[in-house]
mmCIF file of N, CA and C in Angstrom:
data_model
loop_
_atom_site.group_PDB
_atom_site.id
_atom_site.type_symbol
_atom_site.label_atom_id
_atom_site.label_comp_id
_atom_site.label_asym_id
_atom_site.label_seq_id
_atom_site.Cartn_x
_atom_site.Cartn_y
_atom_site.Cartn_z
ATOM 1 N N MET A 1 -21.612 24.918 -61.416
ATOM 2 C CA MET A 1 -23.158 25.737 -60.996
ATOM 3 C C MET A 1 -23.413 25.777 -59.316
ATOM 4 N N GLN A 2 -23.790 27.069 -58.788
ATOM 5 C CA GLN A 2 -24.027 26.920 -57.685
ATOM 6 C C GLN A 2 -25.686 26.746 -57.616
ATOM 7 N N GLY A 3 -26.295 26.386 -56.420
ATOM 8 C CA GLY A 3 -27.505 26.597 -56.262
ATOM 9 C C GLY A 3 -27.779 27.608 -55.299
ATOM 10 N N LYS A 4 -29.075 27.894 -55.043
ATOM 11 C CA LYS A 4 -29.580 28.801 -54.021
ATOM 12 C C LYS A 4 -29.683 28.458 -52.600
ATOM 13 N N THR A 5 -29.580 29.565 -51.707
ATOM 14 C CA THR A 5 -29.400 28.995 -50.751
ATOM 15 C C THR A 5 -30.995 29.501 -49.958
ATOM 16 N N PRO A 6 -31.262 28.546 -48.770
ATOM 17 C CA PRO A 6 -32.811 28.808 -48.511
ATOM 18 C C PRO A 6 -33.116 30.455 -48.091
ATOM 19 N N SER A 7 -32.233 30.814 -47.528
ATOM 20 C CA SER A 7 -32.227 32.113 -47.265
ATOM 21 C C SER A 7 -32.522 33.396 -48.915
ATOM 22 N N GLN A 8 -31.897 32.604 -49.685
ATOM 23 C CA GLN A 8 -32.039 33.347 -51.204
ATOM 24 C C GLN A 8 -33.034 33.098 -51.838
ATOM 25 N N HIS A 9 -33.891 31.903 -51.531
ATOM 26 C CA HIS A 9 -35.041 31.899 -52.030
ATOM 27 C C HIS A 9 -36.436 32.329 -51.394
ATOM 28 N N LYS A 10 -36.266 32.605 -49.945
ATOM 29 C CA LYS A 10 -37.063 33.416 -49.255
ATOM 30 C C LYS A 10 -36.861 35.125 -49.751
ATOM 31 N N SER A 11 -35.699 35.489 -49.835
ATOM 32 C CA SER A 11 -35.822 36.886 -50.486
ATOM 33 C C SER A 11 -36.317 37.082 -51.505
ATOM 34 N N GLU A 12 -36.383 35.978 -52.617
ATOM 35 C CA GLU A 12 -36.785 36.259 -53.574
ATOM 36 C C GLU A 12 -37.959 35.976 -53.564
ATOM 37 N N ILE A 13 -38.458 35.182 -52.951
ATOM 38 C CA ILE A 13 -40.317 35.163 -52.813
ATOM 39 C C ILE A 13 -40.399 36.594 -52.394
ATOM 40 N N ALA A 14 -40.373 36.905 -51.068
ATOM 41 C CA ALA A 14 -40.292 38.180 -50.499
ATOM 42 C C ALA A 14 -40.452 39.587 -51.730
ATOM 43 N N VAL A 15 -39.351 39.511 -52.454
ATOM 44 C CA VAL A 15 -39.492 40.477 -53.331
ATOM 45 C C VAL A 15 -40.250 40.630 -54.546
ATOM 46 N N VAL A 16 -40.831 39.225 -54.706
ATOM 47 C CA VAL A 16 -41.527 39.180 -55.912
ATOM 48 C C VAL A 16 -43.108 39.912 -55.306
ATOM 49 N N VAL A 17 -43.318 39.032 -54.043
ATOM 50 C CA VAL A 17 -44.685 39.444 -52.837
ATOM 51 C C VAL A 17 -44.804 40.986 -53.069
ATOM 52 N N ILE A 18 -43.744 41.814 -52.774
ATOM 53 C CA ILE A 18 -43.393 42.955 -52.394
ATOM 54 C C ILE A 18 -43.618 43.860 -53.949
ATOM 55 N N ALA A 19 -43.281 43.377 -54.995
ATOM 56 C CA ALA A 19 -43.322 44.209 -56.177
ATOM 57 C C ALA A 19 -44.777 44.040 -56.692
ATOM 58 N N LEU A 20 -45.209 42.880 -56.304
ATOM 59 C CA LEU A 20 -46.848 42.684 -56.786
ATOM 60 C C LEU A 20 -47.764 43.765 -55.899
ATOM 61 N N LEU A 21 -47.410 43.788 -54.753
ATOM 62 C CA LEU A 21 -48.014 44.857 -53.750
ATOM 63 C C LEU A 21 -47.841 46.525 -54.241
ATOM 64 N N THR A 22 -46.479 46.676 -54.681
ATOM 65 C CA THR A 22 -46.284 47.860 -55.309
ATOM 66 C C THR A 22 -46.988 48.238 -56.619
ATOM 67 N N PHE A 23 -47.160 47.255 -57.305
ATOM 68 C CA PHE A 23 -47.924 47.005 -58.538
ATOM 69 C C PHE A 23 -49.239 47.702 -58.309
ATOM 70 N N VAL A 24 -50.140 46.799 -57.062
ATOM 71 C CA VAL A 24 -51.378 46.869 -56.718
ATOM 72 C C VAL A 24 -51.385 48.464 -56.076
ATOM 73 N N VAL A 25 -50.516 49.027 -55.257
ATOM 74 C CA VAL A 25 -50.393 50.340 -54.808
ATOM 75 C C VAL A 25 -50.527 51.318 -55.812
ATOM 76 N N GLY A 26 -49.663 51.250 -56.955
ATOM 77 C CA GLY A 26 -49.764 51.668 -58.321
ATOM 78 C C GLY A 26 -50.775 52.072 -58.592
ATOM 79 N N LEU A 27 -51.184 51.069 -58.999
ATOM 80 C CA LEU A 27 -52.866 50.880 -59.751
ATOM 81 C C LEU A 27 -53.757 51.575 -59.364
ATOM 82 N N VAL A 28 -53.888 51.503 -57.914
ATOM 83 C CA VAL A 28 -55.105 52.242 -57.022
ATOM 84 C C VAL A 28 -54.560 53.822 -57.197
ATOM 85 N N GLY A 29 -53.206 53.928 -56.857
ATOM 86 C CA GLY A 29 -53.154 55.598 -56.933
ATOM 87 C C GLY A 29 -53.230 56.049 -58.356
ATOM 88 N N HIS A 30 -52.762 55.271 -59.351
ATOM 89 C CA HIS A 30 -53.282 55.629 -60.703
ATOM 90 C C HIS A 30 -54.567 55.916 -60.914
ATOM 91 N N LEU A 31 -55.435 55.013 -60.741
ATOM 92 C CA LEU A 31 -57.122 54.791 -61.018
ATOM 93 C C LEU A 31 -57.872 56.243 -60.190
ATOM 94 N N ALA A 32 -57.264 56.208 -58.816
ATOM 95 C CA ALA A 32 -57.426 57.538 -58.169
ATOM 96 C C ALA A 32 -57.235 58.703 -58.566
ATOM 97 N N GLY A 33 -55.940 58.684 -59.003
ATOM 98 C CA GLY A 33 -55.617 60.094 -59.801
ATOM 99 C C GLY A 33 -56.071 60.269 -61.053
ATOM 100 N N ALA A 34 -56.737 59.406 -62.018
ATOM 101 C CA ALA A 34 -57.295 59.706 -62.994
ATOM 102 C C ALA A 34 -58.686 59.662 -62.861
ATOM 103 N N SER A 35 -59.178 59.563 -61.999
ATOM 104 C CA SER A 35 -60.626 59.586 -61.592
ATOM 105 C C SER A 35 -61.367 60.751 -61.878
ATOM 106 N N TYR A 36 -62.533 60.975 -62.688
ATOM 107 C CA TYR A 36 -63.219 62.240 -63.145
ATOM 108 C C TYR A 36 -64.083 62.233 -61.833
ATOM 109 N N ALA A 37 -64.177 61.816 -60.890
ATOM 110 C CA ALA A 37 -65.425 62.261 -60.005
ATOM 111 C C ALA A 37 -64.821 63.280 -58.972
ATOM 112 N N ASN A 38 -65.757 64.192 -59.123
ATOM 113 C CA ASN A 38 -65.452 65.155 -58.355
ATOM 114 C C ASN A 38 -64.833 65.089 -56.598
ATOM 115 N N SER A 39 -64.424 64.044 -56.084
ATOM 116 C CA SER A 39 -64.294 63.644 -54.685
ATOM 117 C C SER A 39 -62.662 64.133 -54.272
ATOM 118 N N ASP A 40 -62.554 64.774 -53.252
ATOM 119 C CA ASP A 40 -61.149 65.155 -52.675
ATOM 120 C C ASP A 40 -60.675 63.661 -51.981
ATOM 121 N N ALA A 41 -61.715 63.027 -51.817
ATOM 122 C CA ALA A 41 -61.216 61.213 -51.244
ATOM 123 C C ALA A 41 -60.277 60.814 -52.315
ATOM 124 N N PHE A 42 -60.609 60.897 -53.790
ATOM 125 C CA PHE A 42 -59.440 60.512 -54.477
ATOM 126 C C PHE A 42 -58.033 61.111 -54.213
ATOM 127 N N GLY A 43 -58.003 62.464 -54.364
ATOM 128 C CA GLY A 43 -57.173 62.891 -54.065
ATOM 129 C C GLY A 43 -56.328 62.559 -52.742
ATOM 130 N N TYR A 44 -56.978 62.038 -51.828
ATOM 131 C CA TYR A 44 -56.543 61.911 -50.426
ATOM 132 C C TYR A 44 -55.422 60.666 -50.599
ATOM 133 N N ILE A 45 -55.954 59.949 -51.685
ATOM 134 C CA ILE A 45 -55.645 58.243 -51.850
ATOM 135 C C ILE A 45 -54.880 58.450 -53.044
ATOM 136 N N ALA A 46 -54.552 59.213 -54.126
ATOM 137 C CA ALA A 46 -53.449 59.442 -55.133
ATOM 138 C C ALA A 46 -52.185 60.288 -54.400
ATOM 139 N N ALA A 47 -52.470 61.102 -53.689
ATOM 140 C CA ALA A 47 -51.176 62.183 -53.439
ATOM 141 C C ALA A 47 -50.088 61.071 -52.641
ATOM 142 N N PRO A 48 -50.290 60.437 -51.644
ATOM 143 C CA PRO A 48 -48.892 59.749 -50.867
ATOM 144 C C PRO A 48 -48.457 58.691 -51.817
ATOM 145 N N ILE A 49 -49.246 58.128 -52.518
ATOM 146 C CA ILE A 49 -48.531 56.828 -53.206
ATOM 147 C C ILE A 49 -47.044 56.755 -53.834
ATOM 148 N N PRO A 50 -46.474 58.099 -54.042
ATOM 149 C CA PRO A 50 -44.998 57.865 -54.634
ATOM 150 C C PRO A 50 -44.223 57.795 -53.650
ATOM 151 N N LEU A 51 -44.775 58.466 -52.257
ATOM 152 C CA LEU A 51 -44.090 57.977 -50.915
ATOM 153 C C LEU A 51 -43.850 56.760 -50.604
ATOM 154 N N ILE A 52 -45.269 56.128 -50.866
ATOM 155 C CA ILE A 52 -45.190 54.492 -50.304
ATOM 156 C C ILE A 52 -44.775 53.703 -50.995
ATOM 157 N N VAL A 53 -44.538 54.004 -52.347
ATOM 158 C CA VAL A 53 -43.789 53.049 -53.696
ATOM 159 C C VAL A 53 -42.413 53.015 -53.438
ATOM 160 N N GLY A 54 -41.832 54.425 -52.871
ATOM 161 C CA GLY A 54 -40.633 54.700 -52.791
ATOM 162 C C GLY A 54 -40.101 53.715 -51.326
ATOM 163 N N ILE A 55 -41.078 53.824 -50.190
ATOM 164 C CA ILE A 55 -40.862 53.173 -49.308
ATOM 165 C C ILE A 55 -40.870 51.881 -49.321
ATOM 166 N N ILE A 56 -41.766 51.175 -49.778
ATOM 167 C CA ILE A 56 -41.826 49.786 -50.471
ATOM 168 C C ILE A 56 -40.432 49.243 -51.540
ATOM 169 N N ALA A 57 -39.926 50.060 -52.322
ATOM 170 C CA ALA A 57 -39.007 49.933 -53.199
ATOM 171 C C ALA A 57 -37.673 49.914 -51.848
ATOM 172 N N LEU A 58 -37.399 50.580 -51.256
ATOM 173 C CA LEU A 58 -36.708 50.751 -49.690
ATOM 174 C C LEU A 58 -36.797 49.090 -49.313
ATOM 175 N N VAL A 59 -37.621 48.977 -48.734
ATOM 176 C CA VAL A 59 -37.793 47.431 -47.857
ATOM 177 C C VAL A 59 -37.175 46.395 -49.114
ATOM 178 N N ALA A 60 -37.836 46.560 -49.986
ATOM 179 C CA ALA A 60 -37.583 45.416 -50.992
ATOM 180 C C ALA A 60 -36.085 45.345 -51.504
ATOM 181 N N TYR A 61 -35.294 46.597 -51.165
ATOM 182 C CA TYR A 61 -33.870 46.447 -51.394
ATOM 183 C C TYR A 61 -33.241 45.912 -49.966
ATOM 184 N N LYS A 62 -33.326 45.883 -49.147
ATOM 185 C CA LYS A 62 -32.891 45.852 -47.762
ATOM 186 C C LYS A 62 -33.106 44.244 -47.443
ATOM 187 N N ILE A 63 -34.440 43.571 -47.959
ATOM 188 C CA ILE A 63 -34.846 42.166 -47.883
ATOM 189 C C ILE A 63 -33.893 41.636 -49.038
ATOM 190 N N ALA A 64 -33.480 42.318 -50.384
ATOM 191 C CA ALA A 64 -32.852 41.149 -51.463
ATOM 192 C C ALA A 64 -31.540 41.473 -50.889
ATOM 193 N N ALA A 65 -30.717 42.680 -50.007
ATOM 194 C CA ALA A 65 -29.419 42.756 -49.797
ATOM 195 C C ALA A 65 -29.082 41.561 -48.972
ATOM 196 N N ASN A 66 -30.384 41.691 -48.039
ATOM 197 C CA ASN A 66 -29.932 40.614 -46.674
ATOM 198 C C ASN A 66 -29.922 39.000 -47.307
ATOM 199 N N GLY A 67 -30.646 38.922 -48.243
ATOM 200 C CA GLY A 67 -30.801 37.390 -48.816
ATOM 201 C C GLY A 67 -29.982 37.214 -49.992
ATOM 202 N N ASP A 68 -28.756 38.327 -50.238
ATOM 203 C CA ASP A 68 -28.014 37.981 -51.097
ATOM 204 C C ASP A 68 -26.642 37.355 -50.279
ATOM 205 N N HIS A 69 -26.652 37.146 -49.043
ATOM 206 C CA HIS A 69 -25.542 36.385 -48.380
ATOM 207 C C HIS A 69 -25.250 34.929 -49.031
#
């Protein structure tokens, strides 16, 4: 059985932190999109959430790929 290298530990922790950040961003977008308030500000918050989550997922993928060595 082979242990993990320090870079694998760092990338694993970074990906977990990024996953938590993605969850919070998605939750805020969901709450803003589901808001019954008649405010355009909530729409401005909710609209770019899929793009932001996609960018965060790409960054997490790159970090995980670099830490896989």
